[in-house]
């Protein structure tokens, strides 16, 4: 398993200048390769290497060859993504970075975990820089390293080191837990757990109101406050996603499967007619970040993360399989028009998510719709949930 350890570097003023110059030339090479690939509509890494290596090396001779190659690799990834969006009819321009983080590999950096020092290739030669590791990341240190990204953030220098952690020895089982992710209720599991905290929504609302007031003011002081608040809001969302993903994985049996809805392009697919507040919250929903957190935490627990098509999961009855838009009486409550089964709407959706995954494996009763009878049971659930299962 790959894990990223974020360490803070403590360079001298001379080393700081070397890191800044290395980042500048790395970004220059990255932008040059991106411009060539975009101009010639070429995303082939070999073609881009032959066309750009020698001109870029001549323009930045102090940057070591391996960093030129890594800049080309990063540019190839960016060009591939941009050309893919262009073919899909999306509005996109040539990739360009103001500060592209240099990527190091085993040829250009070496980590000494006991001494907490790293040796990096820069435009001023190899430099040895001390670093400090956050307490929460100490368990991931000492393992073999693969790559690292050098990042300048908030006036300091950080190194994001990718380490290879051995996977846990856990025997997989047949347990499946569906997860319904949402805006009003952060996460509901098919095992009747309501996770997350209601206060998160109120905090986000206060951030929005404060940001709108500062934007309306428009003074220099207000703009400084906006910049600080942007980082603070991003840290808050990241913390919420960490808390929620940890709760989800913690209630999962080791070795089981966690099933999520595939929410890619949900902002373009959703055709909501609700008020502007709902649209704003939808566009600020960090579901991709949450899924990435769930995935790497599930790996450490020996669990598998799978995705299913989200269509009709909120309209299907988890008991009889009947699909109708009118089954969803309100946002929070579901009542089937055919069999009369009623349940919390998000819990019904979570059970449908698990059932859809089981159906994709061929696990369904013969002659019946692909519903999760093994998970739902025969009796009707009419309870209303508390804020969360673990009291948070």
Coordinates of C-alpha atoms in Angstrom, one line a residue:
X1 CA 0.0 0.0 0.0
X2 CA 1.2 3.5 -0.8
X3 CA 0.9 6.2 1.8
X4 CA 1.9 9.8 1.7
X5 CA 3.9 11.3 4.6
X6 CA 3.9 15.1 4.7
X7 CA 7.1 16.3 6.3
X8 CA 8.1 20.0 7.0
X9 CA 11.5 21.0 5.7
X10 CA 13.8 23.3 7.7
X11 CA 16.2 24.7 5.0
X12 CA 18.8 27.4 5.5
X13 CA 18.3 30.7 3.5
X14 CA 20.8 29.4 0.9
X15 CA 18.9 26.1 0.6
X16 CA 15.6 28.0 0.3
X17 CA 16.9 29.9 -2.7
X18 CA 18.0 26.6 -4.3
X19 CA 14.6 25.1 -3.7
X20 CA 12.9 28.1 -5.2
X21 CA 15.1 28.1 -8.3
X22 CA 14.6 24.4 -8.7
X23 CA 10.8 24.8 -8.6
X24 CA 11.0 27.7 -11.1
X25 CA 12.9 25.8 -13.7
X26 CA 10.9 22.7 -13.1
X27 CA 7.7 24.7 -13.8
X28 CA 9.4 26.3 -16.9
X29 CA 10.0 22.8 -18.3
X30 CA 6.5 21.6 -17.4
X31 CA 4.9 24.6 -19.2
X32 CA 7.1 24.2 -22.2
X33 CA 6.1 20.5 -22.6
X34 CA 2.4 21.3 -22.1
X35 CA 2.5 24.0 -24.7
X36 CA 4.1 21.7 -27.3
X37 CA 1.7 18.9 -26.5
X38 CA -1.3 21.2 -26.7
X39 CA -0.1 22.8 -29.9
X40 CA 0.5 19.5 -31.7
X41 CA -2.4 17.7 -30.1
X42 CA 0.0 15.1 -28.8
X43 CA -0.2 13.2 -25.5
X44 CA 2.3 10.5 -26.2
X45 CA 5.1 10.6 -23.6
X46 CA 7.8 9.3 -25.9
X47 CA 6.9 11.8 -28.6
X48 CA 6.9 14.6 -26.1
X49 CA 10.3 13.5 -24.7
X50 CA 12.0 13.4 -28.1
X51 CA 10.5 16.7 -29.1
X52 CA 11.2 18.7 -25.9
X53 CA 14.0 17.2 -23.9
X54 CA 17.0 18.9 -25.6
X55 CA 15.4 22.4 -25.9
X56 CA 14.3 22.3 -22.3
X57 CA 17.7 21.0 -21.1
X58 CA 19.4 23.8 -23.1
X59 CA 17.0 26.4 -21.5
X60 CA 17.6 25.1 -18.0
X61 CA 21.0 23.4 -17.8
X62 CA 21.3 23.6 -14.0
X63 CA 18.2 21.4 -13.6
X64 CA 19.3 17.7 -13.5
X65 CA 18.1 15.5 -16.3
X66 CA 15.9 13.3 -14.1
X67 CA 13.9 16.4 -13.0
X68 CA 13.5 17.4 -16.6
X69 CA 12.1 13.9 -17.3
X70 CA 9.7 14.1 -14.3
X71 CA 8.5 17.5 -15.5
X72 CA 7.7 15.9 -18.8
X73 CA 5.9 13.0 -17.1
X74 CA 3.7 15.5 -15.2
X75 CA 3.1 17.5 -18.3
X76 CA 2.0 14.3 -20.1
X77 CA -0.5 13.6 -17.4
X78 CA -1.9 17.1 -17.7
X79 CA -2.0 17.1 -21.5
X80 CA -3.8 13.7 -21.5
X81 CA -6.5 15.0 -19.1
X82 CA -6.9 18.3 -21.0
X83 CA -7.3 16.6 -24.4
X84 CA -9.7 14.1 -23.0
X85 CA -11.9 16.9 -21.7
X86 CA -11.6 18.7 -25.1
X87 CA -12.8 15.6 -26.9
X88 CA -15.8 15.5 -24.6
X89 CA -16.8 19.0 -25.7
X90 CA -15.7 20.6 -22.4
X91 CA -14.3 24.1 -22.5
X92 CA -10.6 23.7 -21.7
X93 CA -7.3 25.6 -22.4
X94 CA -3.7 24.5 -22.5
X95 CA -2.4 23.4 -19.1
X96 CA -0.2 25.9 -17.4
X97 CA 1.2 26.1 -13.9
X98 CA 2.5 29.0 -11.9
X99 CA 4.4 26.7 -9.5
X100 CA 4.5 23.1 -10.4
X101 CA 5.9 21.0 -7.5
X102 CA 9.1 19.1 -8.5
X103 CA 8.7 15.4 -8.4
X104 CA 11.7 13.4 -7.0
X105 CA 12.4 9.7 -7.3
X106 CA 15.1 7.3 -6.1
X107 CA 17.7 8.9 -8.4
X108 CA 17.2 12.5 -7.0
X109 CA 16.4 12.1 -3.3
X110 CA 17.2 10.0 -0.3
X111 CA 15.5 9.9 3.1
X112 CA 17.2 9.2 6.4
X113 CA 14.3 8.5 8.7
X114 CA 16.3 8.0 12.0
X115 CA 18.2 11.3 11.5
X116 CA 15.2 13.0 10.0
X117 CA 17.2 14.4 7.0
X118 CA 16.6 14.3 3.3
X119 CA 19.1 14.8 0.5
X120 CA 17.7 16.5 -2.6
X121 CA 19.0 17.3 -6.0
X122 CA 18.7 21.1 -6.7
X123 CA 20.1 23.6 -9.2
X124 CA 22.8 24.2 -6.6
X125 CA 23.8 20.5 -6.4
X126 CA 22.8 18.0 -3.7
X127 CA 21.7 19.5 -0.4
X128 CA 20.9 17.9 2.9
X129 CA 17.9 19.4 4.7
X130 CA 16.5 18.4 8.1
X131 CA 12.8 17.8 8.4
X132 CA 10.1 17.2 11.1
X133 CA 7.4 14.6 10.9
X134 CA 3.9 15.2 12.4
X135 CA 3.0 12.9 15.3
X136 CA 0.1 11.3 13.4
X137 CA 2.3 10.3 10.6
X138 CA 5.1 8.6 12.7
X139 CA 3.5 5.2 12.2
X140 CA 4.1 5.4 8.4
X141 CA 7.8 6.3 8.6
X142 CA 10.7 3.9 8.2
X143 CA 9.3 2.1 5.2
X144 CA 10.8 2.2 1.6
X145 CA 10.1 5.4 -0.3
X146 CA 9.2 5.7 -4.0
X147 CA 8.6 9.3 -5.0
X148 CA 8.2 12.7 -3.3
X149 CA 6.8 16.1 -4.3
X150 CA 8.4 19.4 -3.2
X151 CA 5.7 21.9 -2.3
X152 CA 5.9 25.6 -1.2
X153 CA 3.0 26.4 1.0
X154 CA 2.2 29.3 3.3
X155 CA 5.8 30.6 3.4
X156 CA 7.3 27.1 4.2
X157 CA 8.6 24.1 2.3
X158 CA 7.0 20.7 2.5
X159 CA 8.0 17.3 1.1
X160 CA 5.2 14.8 0.4
X161 CA 6.9 11.5 0.5
X162 CA 5.2 8.4 -0.9
X163 CA 6.1 5.2 1.2
X164 CA 5.3 1.6 0.6
X165 CA 3.5 0.2 3.7
X166 CA 2.9 -3.6 3.8
X167 CA -0.8 -4.4 3.5
X168 CA -2.5 -6.0 6.5
X169 CA -3.0 -9.8 6.6
X170 CA -6.8 -10.0 6.7
X171 CA -8.9 -12.6 5.1
X172 CA -11.6 -11.2 2.8
X173 CA -15.2 -12.0 3.6
X174 CA -18.6 -11.7 1.9
X175 CA -19.9 -8.8 4.0
X176 CA -21.2 -5.8 1.9
X177 CA -22.0 -2.4 3.3
X178 CA -23.7 0.2 1.1
X179 CA -23.1 3.9 1.8
X180 CA -25.5 6.7 0.8
X181 CA -23.6 10.0 0.8
X182 CA -25.5 13.3 0.9
X183 CA -25.6 16.9 1.8
X184 CA -28.2 17.0 4.6
X185 CA -27.1 13.6 6.1
X186 CA -23.3 13.2 5.4
X187 CA -23.4 9.3 5.3
X188 CA -25.9 6.6 6.0
X189 CA -24.9 2.9 5.9
X190 CA -27.0 -0.1 5.0
X191 CA -26.4 -1.4 8.5
X192 CA -28.6 1.3 10.0
X193 CA -25.9 3.8 11.0
X194 CA -26.2 7.5 10.5
X195 CA -22.7 9.1 10.5
X196 CA -21.4 12.6 10.5
X197 CA -22.4 15.7 12.5
X198 CA -25.2 18.1 11.9
X199 CA -23.1 21.1 13.0
X200 CA -21.0 20.8 9.8
X201 CA -23.8 22.2 7.7
X202 CA -24.3 25.2 10.1
X203 CA -20.5 25.9 10.0
X204 CA -20.5 25.9 6.2
X205 CA -23.5 28.3 6.3
X206 CA -21.6 30.7 8.5
X207 CA -18.6 30.6 6.3
X208 CA -20.7 31.4 3.2
X209 CA -22.4 34.3 4.9
X210 CA -19.1 35.8 6.1
X211 CA -17.5 35.3 2.7
X212 CA -20.4 37.1 1.0
X213 CA -20.2 40.0 3.5
X214 CA -16.4 40.4 2.9
X215 CA -16.8 40.2 -0.9
X216 CA -19.5 43.0 -0.7
X217 CA -17.2 45.1 1.4
X218 CA -14.2 44.8 -1.0
X219 CA -11.6 46.6 1.1
X220 CA -8.0 45.5 1.3
X221 CA -8.6 44.2 4.8
X222 CA -11.6 42.3 3.7
X223 CA -9.6 40.7 0.8
X224 CA -6.8 39.6 3.3
X225 CA -9.5 38.1 5.5
X226 CA -11.0 36.3 2.5
X227 CA -7.6 34.7 1.7
X228 CA -7.1 33.5 5.3
X229 CA -10.7 32.2 5.4
X230 CA -10.3 30.3 2.2
X231 CA -7.5 28.2 3.7
X232 CA -9.4 27.8 7.0
X233 CA -12.5 26.6 5.2
X234 CA -10.5 24.1 3.2
X235 CA -8.9 22.7 6.4
X236 CA -12.3 22.4 8.0
X237 CA -13.7 20.5 5.0
X238 CA -10.7 18.2 5.0
X239 CA -11.1 17.6 8.7
X240 CA -14.8 16.7 8.2
X241 CA -13.9 14.3 5.4
X242 CA -11.3 12.6 7.6
X243 CA -13.7 12.3 10.5
X244 CA -16.5 10.9 8.3
X245 CA -14.2 8.5 6.4
X246 CA -12.8 7.2 9.7
X247 CA -16.3 6.6 11.1
X248 CA -17.3 4.7 8.0
X249 CA -14.3 2.4 8.0
X250 CA -14.5 1.9 11.8
X251 CA -18.1 0.5 11.5
X252 CA -17.0 -1.9 8.7
X253 CA -16.0 -5.5 9.3
X254 CA -12.4 -6.1 8.4
X255 CA -12.1 -7.8 5.0
X256 CA -15.6 -6.7 3.8
X257 CA -16.7 -4.5 0.9
X258 CA -17.7 -0.9 1.1
X259 CA -20.0 0.2 -1.7
X260 CA -20.3 3.9 -2.7
X261 CA -22.2 5.6 -5.5
X262 CA -20.2 6.7 -8.4
X263 CA -20.7 10.5 -8.1
X264 CA -18.4 11.5 -11.0
X265 CA -19.8 14.5 -12.9
X266 CA -22.7 14.7 -10.4
X267 CA -22.7 18.5 -10.7
X268 CA -23.4 18.3 -14.4
X269 CA -25.8 15.4 -14.2
X270 CA -28.0 16.8 -11.4
X271 CA -31.0 18.6 -12.7
X272 CA -32.3 20.2 -9.5
X273 CA -34.9 22.9 -9.4
X274 CA -34.4 23.7 -5.7
X275 CA -33.3 26.9 -4.3
X276 CA -29.9 28.5 -4.9
X277 CA -28.6 27.4 -1.5
X278 CA -28.9 23.7 -2.5
X279 CA -27.0 24.3 -5.8
X280 CA -24.3 26.2 -3.9
X281 CA -23.9 23.3 -1.4
X282 CA -23.8 20.8 -4.3
X283 CA -21.0 22.6 -6.1
X284 CA -19.0 22.9 -2.9
X285 CA -19.4 19.2 -2.0
X286 CA -16.0 17.5 -1.7
X287 CA -17.2 14.0 -2.5
X288 CA -14.1 13.1 -4.5
X289 CA -11.8 13.9 -1.5
X290 CA -14.1 11.9 0.8
X291 CA -13.9 8.9 -1.4
X292 CA -10.1 9.0 -1.6
X293 CA -10.0 9.2 2.2
X294 CA -12.3 6.2 2.5
X295 CA -10.3 4.2 0.0
X296 CA -6.9 4.5 1.7
X297 CA -8.3 4.0 5.2
X298 CA -10.2 0.9 4.0
X299 CA -7.0 -0.5 2.6
X300 CA -5.4 -0.4 6.0
X301 CA -8.4 -2.3 7.4
X302 CA -8.3 -4.9 4.6
X303 CA -11.5 -3.7 3.0
X304 CA -12.4 -3.2 -0.6
X305 CA -14.1 -0.1 -2.0
X306 CA -16.5 -0.5 -5.0
X307 CA -18.7 1.8 -6.9
X308 CA -22.1 1.5 -8.4
X309 CA -24.3 3.5 -10.7
X310 CA -26.4 5.9 -8.5
X311 CA -29.4 6.0 -10.8
X312 CA -32.8 5.2 -9.1
X313 CA -31.1 4.4 -5.7
X314 CA -33.3 7.0 -4.1
X315 CA -36.5 6.0 -6.0
X316 CA -36.3 2.2 -5.7
X317 CA -38.0 0.4 -2.8
X318 CA -35.5 -1.7 -1.0
X319 CA -38.1 -4.3 -0.1
X320 CA -40.1 -5.0 -3.4
X321 CA -37.9 -3.2 -6.0
X322 CA -40.6 -0.9 -7.3
X323 CA -39.2 2.3 -8.8
X324 CA -41.2 5.5 -8.9
X325 CA -40.3 9.1 -8.4
X326 CA -43.4 9.5 -6.2
X327 CA -42.0 7.0 -3.7
X328 CA -39.9 9.8 -2.3
X329 CA -42.5 11.7 -0.4
X330 CA -40.1 14.2 1.2
X331 CA -36.3 14.6 1.3
X332 CA -36.0 12.6 4.5
X333 CA -38.7 9.9 4.2
X334 CA -39.5 7.1 1.7
X335 CA -42.8 5.3 1.2
X336 CA -43.3 2.7 -1.5
X337 CA -46.5 3.2 -3.6
X338 CA -46.7 -0.5 -4.3
X339 CA -46.1 -2.3 -1.0
X340 CA -46.4 0.6 1.5
X341 CA -42.9 0.0 2.9
X342 CA -41.7 3.2 4.6
X343 CA -38.2 4.0 5.8
X344 CA -35.8 6.9 6.1
X345 CA -35.0 7.9 2.5
X346 CA -31.2 7.9 3.0
X347 CA -31.2 4.5 4.7
X348 CA -33.4 3.1 1.9
X349 CA -30.8 4.5 -0.6
X350 CA -27.9 2.9 1.3
X351 CA -29.6 -0.5 1.2
X352 CA -30.3 -0.1 -2.6
X353 CA -26.6 0.8 -3.1
X354 CA -25.6 -2.5 -1.4
X355 CA -28.3 -4.4 -3.3
X356 CA -27.1 -3.0 -6.7
X357 CA -23.6 -4.2 -6.0
X358 CA -24.8 -7.7 -5.0
X359 CA -26.9 -7.8 -8.2
X360 CA -23.8 -7.0 -10.2
X361 CA -22.3 -10.1 -8.7
X362 CA -25.4 -12.2 -9.6
X363 CA -26.5 -12.4 -6.0
X364 CA -30.3 -12.0 -6.2
X365 CA -33.3 -14.2 -5.8
X366 CA -34.6 -15.8 -8.9
X367 CA -37.6 -14.0 -10.5
X368 CA -37.3 -11.0 -8.2
X369 CA -35.9 -7.6 -8.7
X370 CA -32.3 -7.2 -7.5
X371 CA -33.2 -6.1 -4.0
X372 CA -31.1 -6.7 -0.9
X373 CA -33.4 -9.1 1.0
X374 CA -30.3 -10.6 2.8
X375 CA -29.5 -7.1 4.2
X376 CA -33.0 -5.6 4.7
X377 CA -34.9 -8.4 6.3
X378 CA -38.6 -9.0 6.3
X379 CA -40.0 -6.6 8.8
X380 CA -40.7 -2.9 8.1
X381 CA -38.3 -0.3 9.7
X382 CA -40.1 2.8 10.8
X383 CA -37.6 4.3 13.2
X384 CA -36.2 7.7 12.7
X385 CA -32.4 8.1 13.1
X386 CA -30.4 10.0 15.6
X387 CA -27.6 12.5 14.6
X388 CA -25.0 9.7 14.4
X389 CA -24.4 6.2 15.5
X390 CA -21.5 6.8 17.8
X391 CA -22.8 10.0 19.4
X392 CA -20.6 12.4 17.4

